[in-house]
PDB file of C-alpha atoms in Angstrom:
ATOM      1  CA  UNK R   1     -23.242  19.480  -2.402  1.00 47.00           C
ATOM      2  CA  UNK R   2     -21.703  16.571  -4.010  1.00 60.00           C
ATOM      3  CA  UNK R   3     -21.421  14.559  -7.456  1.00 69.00           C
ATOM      4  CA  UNK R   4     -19.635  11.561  -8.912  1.00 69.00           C
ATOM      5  CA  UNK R   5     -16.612  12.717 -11.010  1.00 70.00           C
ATOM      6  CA  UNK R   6     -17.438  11.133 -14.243  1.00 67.00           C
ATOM      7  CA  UNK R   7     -13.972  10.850 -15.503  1.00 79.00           C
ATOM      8  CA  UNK R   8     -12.968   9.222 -12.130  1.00 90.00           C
ATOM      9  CA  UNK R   9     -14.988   5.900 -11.817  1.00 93.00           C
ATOM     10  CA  UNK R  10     -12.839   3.470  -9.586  1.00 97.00           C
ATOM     11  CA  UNK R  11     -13.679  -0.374  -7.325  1.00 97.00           C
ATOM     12  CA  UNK R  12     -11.970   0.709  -4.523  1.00 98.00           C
ATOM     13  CA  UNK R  13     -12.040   4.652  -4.533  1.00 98.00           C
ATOM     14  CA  UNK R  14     -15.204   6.795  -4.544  1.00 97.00           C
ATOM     15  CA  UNK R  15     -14.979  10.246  -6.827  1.00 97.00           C
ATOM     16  CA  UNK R  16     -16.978  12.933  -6.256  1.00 97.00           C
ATOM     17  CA  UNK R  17     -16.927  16.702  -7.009  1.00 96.00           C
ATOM     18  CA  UNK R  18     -17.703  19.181  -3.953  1.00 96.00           C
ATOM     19  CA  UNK R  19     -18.056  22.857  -4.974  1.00 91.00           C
ATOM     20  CA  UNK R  20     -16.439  24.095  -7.984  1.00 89.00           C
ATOM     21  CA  UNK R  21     -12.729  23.007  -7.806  1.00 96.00           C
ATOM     22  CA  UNK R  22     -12.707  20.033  -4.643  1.00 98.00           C
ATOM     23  CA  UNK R  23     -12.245  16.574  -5.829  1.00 98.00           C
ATOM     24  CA  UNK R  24     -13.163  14.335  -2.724  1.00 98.00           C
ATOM     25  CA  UNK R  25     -11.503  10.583  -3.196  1.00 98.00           C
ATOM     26  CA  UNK R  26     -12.845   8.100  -0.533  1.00 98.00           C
ATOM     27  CA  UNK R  27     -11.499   4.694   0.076  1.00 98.00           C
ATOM     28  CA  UNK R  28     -14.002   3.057  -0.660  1.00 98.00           C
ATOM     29  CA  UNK R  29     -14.018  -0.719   0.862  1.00 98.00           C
ATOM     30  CA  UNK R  30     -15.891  -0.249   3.994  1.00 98.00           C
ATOM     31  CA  UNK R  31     -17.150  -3.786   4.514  1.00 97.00           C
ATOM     32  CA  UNK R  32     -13.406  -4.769   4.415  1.00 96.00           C
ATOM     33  CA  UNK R  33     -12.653  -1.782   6.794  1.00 97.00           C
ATOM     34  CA  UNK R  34     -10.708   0.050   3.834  1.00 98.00           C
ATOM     35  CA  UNK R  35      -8.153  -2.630   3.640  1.00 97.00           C
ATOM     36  CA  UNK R  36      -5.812  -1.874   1.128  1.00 97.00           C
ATOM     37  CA  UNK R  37      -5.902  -4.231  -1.829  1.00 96.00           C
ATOM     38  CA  UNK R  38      -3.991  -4.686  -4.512  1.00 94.00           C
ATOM     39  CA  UNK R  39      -7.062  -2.880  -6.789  1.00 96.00           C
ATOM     40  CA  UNK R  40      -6.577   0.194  -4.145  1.00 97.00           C
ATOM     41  CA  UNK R  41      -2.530   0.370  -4.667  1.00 96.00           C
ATOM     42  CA  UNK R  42      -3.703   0.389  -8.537  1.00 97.00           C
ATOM     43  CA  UNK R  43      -6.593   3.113  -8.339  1.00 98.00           C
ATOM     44  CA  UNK R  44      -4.201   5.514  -6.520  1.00 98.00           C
ATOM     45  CA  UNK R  45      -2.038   6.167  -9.010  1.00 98.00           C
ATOM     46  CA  UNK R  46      -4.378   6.013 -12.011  1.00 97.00           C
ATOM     47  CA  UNK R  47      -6.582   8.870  -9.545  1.00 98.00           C
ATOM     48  CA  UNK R  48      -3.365  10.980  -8.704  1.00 98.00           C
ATOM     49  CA  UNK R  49      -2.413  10.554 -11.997  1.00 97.00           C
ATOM     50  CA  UNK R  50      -5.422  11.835 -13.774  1.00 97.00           C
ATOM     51  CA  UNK R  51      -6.268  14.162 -10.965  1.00 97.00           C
ATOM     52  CA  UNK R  52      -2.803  16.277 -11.376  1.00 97.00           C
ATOM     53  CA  UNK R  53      -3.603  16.781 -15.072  1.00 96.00           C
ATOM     54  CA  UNK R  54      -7.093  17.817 -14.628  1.00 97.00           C
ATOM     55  CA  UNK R  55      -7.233  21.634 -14.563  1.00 96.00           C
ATOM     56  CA  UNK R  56     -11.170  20.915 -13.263  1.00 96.00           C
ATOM     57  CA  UNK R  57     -10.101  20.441  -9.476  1.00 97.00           C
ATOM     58  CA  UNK R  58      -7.423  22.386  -7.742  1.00 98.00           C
ATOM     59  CA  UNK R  59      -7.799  20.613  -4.339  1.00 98.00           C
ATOM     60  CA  UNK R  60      -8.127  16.707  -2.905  1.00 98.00           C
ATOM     61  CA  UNK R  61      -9.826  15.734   0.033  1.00 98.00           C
ATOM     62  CA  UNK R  62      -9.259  12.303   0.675  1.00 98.00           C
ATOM     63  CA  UNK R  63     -11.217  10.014   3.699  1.00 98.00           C
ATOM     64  CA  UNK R  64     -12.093   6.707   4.164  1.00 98.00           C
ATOM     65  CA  UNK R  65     -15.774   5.647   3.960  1.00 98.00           C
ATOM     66  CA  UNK R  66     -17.836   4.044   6.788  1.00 98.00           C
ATOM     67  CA  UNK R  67     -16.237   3.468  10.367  1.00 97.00           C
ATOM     68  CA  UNK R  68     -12.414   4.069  10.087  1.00 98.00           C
ATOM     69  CA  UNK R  69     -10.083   5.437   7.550  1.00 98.00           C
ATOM     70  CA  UNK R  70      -8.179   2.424   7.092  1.00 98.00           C
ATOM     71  CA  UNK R  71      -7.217  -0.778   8.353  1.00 97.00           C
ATOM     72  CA  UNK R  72      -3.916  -0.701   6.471  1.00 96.00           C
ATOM     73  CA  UNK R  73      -2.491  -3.924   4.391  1.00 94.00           C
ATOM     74  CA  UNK R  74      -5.307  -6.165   2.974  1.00 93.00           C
ATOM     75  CA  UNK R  75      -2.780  -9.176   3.772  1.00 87.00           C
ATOM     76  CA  UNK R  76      -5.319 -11.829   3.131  1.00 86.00           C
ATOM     77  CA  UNK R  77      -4.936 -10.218  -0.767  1.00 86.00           C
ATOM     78  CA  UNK R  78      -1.116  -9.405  -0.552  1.00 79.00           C
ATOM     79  CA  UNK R  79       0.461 -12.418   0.444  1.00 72.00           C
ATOM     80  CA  UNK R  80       0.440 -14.324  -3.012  1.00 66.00           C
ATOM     81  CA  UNK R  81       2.552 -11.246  -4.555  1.00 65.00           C
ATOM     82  CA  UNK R  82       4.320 -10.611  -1.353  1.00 65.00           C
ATOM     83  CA  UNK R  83       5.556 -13.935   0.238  1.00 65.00           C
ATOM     84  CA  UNK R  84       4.905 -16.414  -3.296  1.00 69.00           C
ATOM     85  CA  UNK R  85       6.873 -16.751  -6.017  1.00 71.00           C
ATOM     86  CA  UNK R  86       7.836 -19.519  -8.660  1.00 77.00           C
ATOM     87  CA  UNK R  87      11.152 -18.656  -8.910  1.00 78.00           C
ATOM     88  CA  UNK R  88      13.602 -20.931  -6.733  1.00 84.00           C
ATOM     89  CA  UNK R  89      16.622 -18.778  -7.713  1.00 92.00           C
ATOM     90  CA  UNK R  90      16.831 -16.377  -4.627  1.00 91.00           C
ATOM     91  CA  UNK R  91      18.675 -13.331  -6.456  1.00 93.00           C
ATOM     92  CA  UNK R  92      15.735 -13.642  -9.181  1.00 90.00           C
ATOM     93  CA  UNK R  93      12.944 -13.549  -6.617  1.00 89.00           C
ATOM     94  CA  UNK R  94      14.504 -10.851  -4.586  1.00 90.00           C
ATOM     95  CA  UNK R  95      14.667  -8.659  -8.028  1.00 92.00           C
ATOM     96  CA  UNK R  96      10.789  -9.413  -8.866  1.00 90.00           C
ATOM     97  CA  UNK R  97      10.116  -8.845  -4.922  1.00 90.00           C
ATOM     98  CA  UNK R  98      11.843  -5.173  -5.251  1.00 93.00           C
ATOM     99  CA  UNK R  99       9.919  -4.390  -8.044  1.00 93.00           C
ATOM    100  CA  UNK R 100       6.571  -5.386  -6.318  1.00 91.00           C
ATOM    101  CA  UNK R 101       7.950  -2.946  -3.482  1.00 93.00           C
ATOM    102  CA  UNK R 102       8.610   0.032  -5.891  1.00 96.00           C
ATOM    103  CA  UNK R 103       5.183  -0.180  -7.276  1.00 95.00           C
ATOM    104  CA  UNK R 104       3.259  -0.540  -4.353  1.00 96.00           C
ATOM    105  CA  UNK R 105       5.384   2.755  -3.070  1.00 97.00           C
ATOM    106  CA  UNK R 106       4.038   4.730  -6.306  1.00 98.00           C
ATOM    107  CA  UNK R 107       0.357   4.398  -4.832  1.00 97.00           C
ATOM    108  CA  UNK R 108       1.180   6.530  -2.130  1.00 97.00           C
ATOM    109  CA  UNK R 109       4.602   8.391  -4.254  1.00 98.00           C
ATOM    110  CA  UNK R 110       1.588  10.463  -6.507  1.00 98.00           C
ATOM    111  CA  UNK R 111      -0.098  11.587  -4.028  1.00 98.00           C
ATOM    112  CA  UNK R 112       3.058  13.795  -3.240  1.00 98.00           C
ATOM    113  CA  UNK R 113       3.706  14.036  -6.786  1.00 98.00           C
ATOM    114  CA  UNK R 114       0.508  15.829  -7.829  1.00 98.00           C
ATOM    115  CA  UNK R 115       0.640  19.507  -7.703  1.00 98.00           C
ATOM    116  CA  UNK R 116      -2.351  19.756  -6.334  1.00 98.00           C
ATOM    117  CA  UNK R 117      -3.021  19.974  -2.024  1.00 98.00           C
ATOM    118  CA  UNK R 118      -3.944  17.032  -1.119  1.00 98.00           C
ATOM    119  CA  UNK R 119      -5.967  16.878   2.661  1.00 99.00           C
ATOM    120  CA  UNK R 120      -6.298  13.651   4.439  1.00 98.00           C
ATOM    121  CA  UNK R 121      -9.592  14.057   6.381  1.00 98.00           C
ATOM    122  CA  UNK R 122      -9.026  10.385   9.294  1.00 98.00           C
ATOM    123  CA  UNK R 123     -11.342   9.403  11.156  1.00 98.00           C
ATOM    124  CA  UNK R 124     -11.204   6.205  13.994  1.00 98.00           C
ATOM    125  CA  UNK R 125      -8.591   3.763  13.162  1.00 98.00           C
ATOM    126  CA  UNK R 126      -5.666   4.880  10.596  1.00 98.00           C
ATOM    127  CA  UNK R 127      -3.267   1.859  10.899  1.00 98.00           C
ATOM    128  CA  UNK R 128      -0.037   0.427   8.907  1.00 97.00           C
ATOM    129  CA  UNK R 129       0.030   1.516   5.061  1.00 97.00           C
ATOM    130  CA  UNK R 130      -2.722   4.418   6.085  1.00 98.00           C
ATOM    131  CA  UNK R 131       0.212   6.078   8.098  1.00 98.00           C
ATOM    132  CA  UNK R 132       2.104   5.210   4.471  1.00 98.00           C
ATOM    133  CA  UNK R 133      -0.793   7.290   3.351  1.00 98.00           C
ATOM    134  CA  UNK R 134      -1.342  10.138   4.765  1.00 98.00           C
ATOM    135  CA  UNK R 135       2.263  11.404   5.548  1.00 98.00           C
ATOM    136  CA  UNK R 136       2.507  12.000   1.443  1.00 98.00           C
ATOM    137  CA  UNK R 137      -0.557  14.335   2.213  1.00 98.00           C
ATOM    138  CA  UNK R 138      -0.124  18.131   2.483  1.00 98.00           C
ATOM    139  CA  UNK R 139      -2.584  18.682   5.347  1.00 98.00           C
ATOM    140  CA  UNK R 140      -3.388  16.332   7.929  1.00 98.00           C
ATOM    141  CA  UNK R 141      -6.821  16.715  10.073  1.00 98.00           C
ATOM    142  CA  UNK R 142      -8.511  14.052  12.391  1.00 98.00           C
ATOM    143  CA  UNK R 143     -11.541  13.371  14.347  1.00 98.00           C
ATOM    144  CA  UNK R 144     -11.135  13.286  18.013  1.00 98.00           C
ATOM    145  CA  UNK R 145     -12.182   9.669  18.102  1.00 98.00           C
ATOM    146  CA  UNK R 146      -8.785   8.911  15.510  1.00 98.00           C
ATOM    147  CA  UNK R 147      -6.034   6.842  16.351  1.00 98.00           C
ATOM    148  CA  UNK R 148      -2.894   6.167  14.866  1.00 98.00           C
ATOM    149  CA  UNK R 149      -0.280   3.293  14.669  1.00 98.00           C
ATOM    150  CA  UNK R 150       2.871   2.198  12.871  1.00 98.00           C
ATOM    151  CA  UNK R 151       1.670  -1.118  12.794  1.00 97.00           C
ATOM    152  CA  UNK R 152       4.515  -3.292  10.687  1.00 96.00           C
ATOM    153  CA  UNK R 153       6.943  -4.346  13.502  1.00 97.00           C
ATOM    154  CA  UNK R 154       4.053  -6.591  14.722  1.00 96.00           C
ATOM    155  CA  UNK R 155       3.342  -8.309  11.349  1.00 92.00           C
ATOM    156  CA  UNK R 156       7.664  -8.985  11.502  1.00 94.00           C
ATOM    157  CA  UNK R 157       8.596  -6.477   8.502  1.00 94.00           C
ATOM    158  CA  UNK R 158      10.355  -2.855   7.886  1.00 96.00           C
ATOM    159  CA  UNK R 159       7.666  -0.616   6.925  1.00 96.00           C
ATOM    160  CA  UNK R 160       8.177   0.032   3.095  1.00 96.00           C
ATOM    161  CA  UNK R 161       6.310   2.450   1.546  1.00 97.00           C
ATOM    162  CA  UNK R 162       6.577   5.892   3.190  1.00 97.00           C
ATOM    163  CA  UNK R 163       6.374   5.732   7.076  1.00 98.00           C
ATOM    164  CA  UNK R 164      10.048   5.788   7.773  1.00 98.00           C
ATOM    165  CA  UNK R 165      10.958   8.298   4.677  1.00 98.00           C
ATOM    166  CA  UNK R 166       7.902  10.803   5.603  1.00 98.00           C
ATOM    167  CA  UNK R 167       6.973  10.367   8.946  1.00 98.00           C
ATOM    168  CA  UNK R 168      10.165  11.791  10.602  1.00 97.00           C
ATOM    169  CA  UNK R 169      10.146  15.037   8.467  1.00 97.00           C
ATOM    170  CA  UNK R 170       6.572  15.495   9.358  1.00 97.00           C
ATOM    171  CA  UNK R 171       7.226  15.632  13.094  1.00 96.00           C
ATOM    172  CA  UNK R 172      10.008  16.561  13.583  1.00 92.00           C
ATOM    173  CA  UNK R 173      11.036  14.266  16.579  1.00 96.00           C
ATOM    174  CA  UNK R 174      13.160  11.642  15.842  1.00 97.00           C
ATOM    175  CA  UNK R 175      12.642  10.094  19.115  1.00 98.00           C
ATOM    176  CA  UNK R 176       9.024  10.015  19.074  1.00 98.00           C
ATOM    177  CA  UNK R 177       9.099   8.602  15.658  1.00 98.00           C
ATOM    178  CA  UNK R 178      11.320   5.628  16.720  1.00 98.00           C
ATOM    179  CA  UNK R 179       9.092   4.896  19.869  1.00 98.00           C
ATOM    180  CA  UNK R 180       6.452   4.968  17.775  1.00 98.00           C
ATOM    181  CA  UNK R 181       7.816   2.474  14.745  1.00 98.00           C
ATOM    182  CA  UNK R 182       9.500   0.335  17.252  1.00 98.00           C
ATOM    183  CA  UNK R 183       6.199  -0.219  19.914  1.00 98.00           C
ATOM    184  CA  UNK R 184       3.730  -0.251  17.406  1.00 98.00           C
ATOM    185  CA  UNK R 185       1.839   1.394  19.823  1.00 98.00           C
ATOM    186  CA  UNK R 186      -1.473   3.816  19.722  1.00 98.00           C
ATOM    187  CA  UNK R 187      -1.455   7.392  19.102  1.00 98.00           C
ATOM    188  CA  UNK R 188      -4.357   9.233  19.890  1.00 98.00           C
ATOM    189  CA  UNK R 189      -5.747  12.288  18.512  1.00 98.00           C
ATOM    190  CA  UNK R 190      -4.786  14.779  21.113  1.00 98.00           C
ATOM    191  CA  UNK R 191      -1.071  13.434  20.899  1.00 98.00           C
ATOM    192  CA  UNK R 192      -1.139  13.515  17.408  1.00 98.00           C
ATOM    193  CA  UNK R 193      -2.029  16.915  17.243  1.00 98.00           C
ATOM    194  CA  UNK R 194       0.593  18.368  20.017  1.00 98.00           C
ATOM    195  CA  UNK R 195       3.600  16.565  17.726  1.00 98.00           C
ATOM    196  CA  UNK R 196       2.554  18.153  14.484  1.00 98.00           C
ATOM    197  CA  UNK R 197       0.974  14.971  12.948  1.00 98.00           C
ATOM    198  CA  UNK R 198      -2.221  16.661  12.510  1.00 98.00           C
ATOM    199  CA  UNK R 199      -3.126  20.295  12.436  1.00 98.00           C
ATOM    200  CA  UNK R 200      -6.393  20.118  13.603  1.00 98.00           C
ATOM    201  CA  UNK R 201      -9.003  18.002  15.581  1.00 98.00           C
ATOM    202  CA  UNK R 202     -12.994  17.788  15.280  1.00 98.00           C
ATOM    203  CA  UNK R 203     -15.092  16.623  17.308  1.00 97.00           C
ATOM    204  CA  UNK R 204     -16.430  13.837  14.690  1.00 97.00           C
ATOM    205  CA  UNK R 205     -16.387  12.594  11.130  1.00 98.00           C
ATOM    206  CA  UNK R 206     -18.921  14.483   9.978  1.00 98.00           C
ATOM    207  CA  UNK R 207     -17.462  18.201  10.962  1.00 98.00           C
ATOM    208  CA  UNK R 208     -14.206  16.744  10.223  1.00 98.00           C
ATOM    209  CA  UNK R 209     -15.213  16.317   6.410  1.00 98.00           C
ATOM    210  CA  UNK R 210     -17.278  19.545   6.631  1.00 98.00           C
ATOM    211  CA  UNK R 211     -13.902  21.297   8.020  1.00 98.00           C
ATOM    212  CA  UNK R 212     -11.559  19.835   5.484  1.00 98.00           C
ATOM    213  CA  UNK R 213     -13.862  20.784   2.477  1.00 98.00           C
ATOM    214  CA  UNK R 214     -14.447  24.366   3.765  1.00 98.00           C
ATOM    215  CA  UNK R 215     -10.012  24.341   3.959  1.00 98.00           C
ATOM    216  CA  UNK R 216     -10.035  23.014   0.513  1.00 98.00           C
ATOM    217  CA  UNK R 217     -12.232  25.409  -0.871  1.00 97.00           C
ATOM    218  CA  UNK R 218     -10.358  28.266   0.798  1.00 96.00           C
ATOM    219  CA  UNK R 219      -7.256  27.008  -0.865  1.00 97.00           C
ATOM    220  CA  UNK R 220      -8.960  26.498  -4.554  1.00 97.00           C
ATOM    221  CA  UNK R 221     -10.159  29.975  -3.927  1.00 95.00           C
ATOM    222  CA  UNK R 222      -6.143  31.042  -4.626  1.00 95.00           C
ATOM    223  CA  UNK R 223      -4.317  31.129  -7.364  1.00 95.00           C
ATOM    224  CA  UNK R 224      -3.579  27.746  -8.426  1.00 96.00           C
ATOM    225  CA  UNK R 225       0.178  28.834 -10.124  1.00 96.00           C
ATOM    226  CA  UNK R 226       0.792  30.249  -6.649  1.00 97.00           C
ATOM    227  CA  UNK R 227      -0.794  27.175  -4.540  1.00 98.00           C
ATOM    228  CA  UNK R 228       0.652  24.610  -6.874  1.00 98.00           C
ATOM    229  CA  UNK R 229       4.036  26.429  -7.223  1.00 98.00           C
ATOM    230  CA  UNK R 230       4.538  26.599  -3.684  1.00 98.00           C
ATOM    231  CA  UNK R 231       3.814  22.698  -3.049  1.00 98.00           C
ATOM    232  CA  UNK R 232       6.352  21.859  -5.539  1.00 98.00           C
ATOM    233  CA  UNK R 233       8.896  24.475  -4.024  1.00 98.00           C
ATOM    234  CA  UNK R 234       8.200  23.176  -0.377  1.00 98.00           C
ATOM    235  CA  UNK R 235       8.837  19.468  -1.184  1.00 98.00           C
ATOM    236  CA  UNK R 236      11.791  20.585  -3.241  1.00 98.00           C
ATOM    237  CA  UNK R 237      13.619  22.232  -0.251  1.00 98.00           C
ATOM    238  CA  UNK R 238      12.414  19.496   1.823  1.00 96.00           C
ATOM    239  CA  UNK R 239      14.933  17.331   0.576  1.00 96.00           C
ATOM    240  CA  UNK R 240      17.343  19.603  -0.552  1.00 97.00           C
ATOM    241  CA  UNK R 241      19.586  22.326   1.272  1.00 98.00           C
ATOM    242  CA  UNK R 242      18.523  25.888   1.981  1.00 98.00           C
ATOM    243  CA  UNK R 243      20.827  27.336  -1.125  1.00 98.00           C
ATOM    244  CA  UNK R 244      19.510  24.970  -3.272  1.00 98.00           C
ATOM    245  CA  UNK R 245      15.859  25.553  -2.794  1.00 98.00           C
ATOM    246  CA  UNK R 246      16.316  29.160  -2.649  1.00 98.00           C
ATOM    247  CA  UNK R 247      18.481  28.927  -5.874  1.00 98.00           C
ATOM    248  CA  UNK R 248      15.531  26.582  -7.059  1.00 98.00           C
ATOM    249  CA  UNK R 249      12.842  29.183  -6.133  1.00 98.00           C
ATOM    250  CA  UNK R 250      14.819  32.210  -7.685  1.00 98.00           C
ATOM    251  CA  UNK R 251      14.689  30.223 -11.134  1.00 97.00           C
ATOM    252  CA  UNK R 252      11.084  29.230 -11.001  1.00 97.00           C
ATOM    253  CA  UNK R 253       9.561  32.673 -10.115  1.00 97.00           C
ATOM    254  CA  UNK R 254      11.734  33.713 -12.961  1.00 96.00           C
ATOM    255  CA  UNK R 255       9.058  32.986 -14.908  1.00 95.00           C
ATOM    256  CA  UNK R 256       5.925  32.751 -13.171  1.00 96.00           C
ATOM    257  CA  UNK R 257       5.994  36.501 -11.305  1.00 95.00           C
ATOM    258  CA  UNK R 258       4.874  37.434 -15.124  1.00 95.00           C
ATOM    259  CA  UNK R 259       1.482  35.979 -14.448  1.00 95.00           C
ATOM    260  CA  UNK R 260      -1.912  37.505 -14.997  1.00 95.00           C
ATOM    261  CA  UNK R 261      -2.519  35.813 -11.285  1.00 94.00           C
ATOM    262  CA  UNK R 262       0.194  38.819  -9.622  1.00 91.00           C
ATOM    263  CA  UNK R 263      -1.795  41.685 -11.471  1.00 91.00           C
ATOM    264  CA  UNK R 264      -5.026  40.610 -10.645  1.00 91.00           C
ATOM    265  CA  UNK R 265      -4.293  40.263  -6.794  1.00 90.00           C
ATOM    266  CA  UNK R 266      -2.382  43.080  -6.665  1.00 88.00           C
ATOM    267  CA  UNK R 267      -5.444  45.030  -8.089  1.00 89.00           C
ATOM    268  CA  UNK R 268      -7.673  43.289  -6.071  1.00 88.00           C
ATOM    269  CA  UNK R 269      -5.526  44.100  -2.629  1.00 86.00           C
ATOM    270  CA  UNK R 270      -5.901  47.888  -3.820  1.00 89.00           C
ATOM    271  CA  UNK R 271      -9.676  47.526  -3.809  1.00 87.00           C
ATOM    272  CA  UNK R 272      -9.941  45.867  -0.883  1.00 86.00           C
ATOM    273  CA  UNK R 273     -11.050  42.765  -2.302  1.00 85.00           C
ATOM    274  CA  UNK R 274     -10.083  38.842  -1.346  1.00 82.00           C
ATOM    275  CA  UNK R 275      -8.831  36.210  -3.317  1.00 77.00           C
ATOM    276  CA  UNK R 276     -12.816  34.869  -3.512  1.00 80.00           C
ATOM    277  CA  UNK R 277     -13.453  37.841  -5.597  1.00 84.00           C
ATOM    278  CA  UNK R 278     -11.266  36.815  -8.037  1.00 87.00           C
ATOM    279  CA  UNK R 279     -11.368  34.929 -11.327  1.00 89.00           C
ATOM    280  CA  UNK R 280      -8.606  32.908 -11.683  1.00 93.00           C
ATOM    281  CA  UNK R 281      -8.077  31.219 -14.895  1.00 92.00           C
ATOM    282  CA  UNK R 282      -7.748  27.287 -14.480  1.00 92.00           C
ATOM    283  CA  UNK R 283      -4.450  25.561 -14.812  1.00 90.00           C
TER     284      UNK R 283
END
């Protein structure tokens, strides 16, 4: 069902190819628990990168290998570029600390970037940065044995690279999300999928990962100017107000209603045909 992407050969993430058009991207550190390292902040951006430029894959599935998605923060790794620094002016380490910040925020930042759907598939323990994680993610699912947890209050810092941003526009309830970042505290599954967090629960990690590749086939089995289009669109008026993102949408299907992509579903709708019947050209 599955093989290595050849192009994508990472340390800390694990490539492979499931179907035709699924790319599934697995943190890949599971004797550390999926601690994030500075190799992993690296590897997401080069894989989000690439991945958003490949016309190969038109979905992402991305899990964490062996017992839990992610411990968060590998701090044991972080703390020389986080809390070191030779320089004794204050104003001068504070500028090369920012900049440290900004990058580490891209890892997470291309994931939301890439046109393409991107499914975070959690299983057991999703903690700190994986919250970072998977609130840049399109779709959310979860085993029922998942857990979540805003984790940075207890370590004595802000959280910095998505949580606060993301997390409140995900759910939608700002109280929730404030109990949540200032507690530290454990969500479970079930509560995580009444607030909106997740959109679905399995029973374990292995029909988790076989529901979330049978999603992300369904979606590569659409037009990928109409999937990818509408991602873009939807982040757009996100963070922008209702004029502007239907002012924004009016201009973009200015051009792209003249796809081949409209004529061939329209034909196929007359035929009584589904999108799986059709041949969509890659992108």
């Amino acid at each position: 069902m599955s093989a290595a992407a050849a192009p994508y050969s990472f340390e800390s993430l694990r490539a492979t190819r499931v179907g035709d058009s699924v790319l599934h991207v697995e943190l890949n550190r599971p004797e550390k628990r999926n601690a994030m390292n500075k190799t992993l902040w690296r590897e997401m951006v080069e894989c989000f990168d690439r991945v958003a430029q490949d016309s190969d894959f038109r979905v992402v599935v991305i899990s964490g290998a062996g017992k839990m998605f992610t411990a968060g923060i590998d701090l044991m790794d972080m703390a020389g570029d986080m809390l070191q620094s030779e320089e004794t002016d204050v104003a001068r380490k504070a500028w090369k600390l920012r900049n440290t910040i900004l990058r580490f925020q891209e890892s997470f930042s291309a994931i939301e970037k890439c046109p393409k759907p991107v499914i975070a598939a959690i299983h057991s323990a999703c903690i700190g940065g994986g919250i970072d994680l998977i609130t840049a993610c399109d779709i959310r699912l979860c085993s029922q044995d998942a857990w979540f947890q805003v984790k940075e209050v207890d370590i004595g810092m802000a959280a910095d690279v998505g949580t606060l941003q993301r997390l409140p526009k995900v759910i939608g309830n700002a109280s929730l999300v404030n109990e949540l970042v200032y507690t530290a505290r454990k969500m479970m599954a079930d509560e995580a999928m009444s607030c909106g967090l997740v959109s679905r629960v399995f029973q374990g990690k292995e029909a988790l990962l076989e529901g979330a590749f049978h999603l992300a086939s369904e979606i590569a089995s659409k037009s990928p100017l109409a999937v990818q289009g509408s991602k873009l669109n939807m982040i757009y008026s996100r963070d922008h107000s209702v004029k502007e993102g239907l002012d924004y949408i009016a201009t973009w299907n200015m051009s792209m209603l003249q796809t081949e992509d409209l004529v061939k579903s329209a034909q196929a709708a007359m035929e009584k045909k589904t999108p799986k019947d059709i041949t969509y050209s890659k992108l």
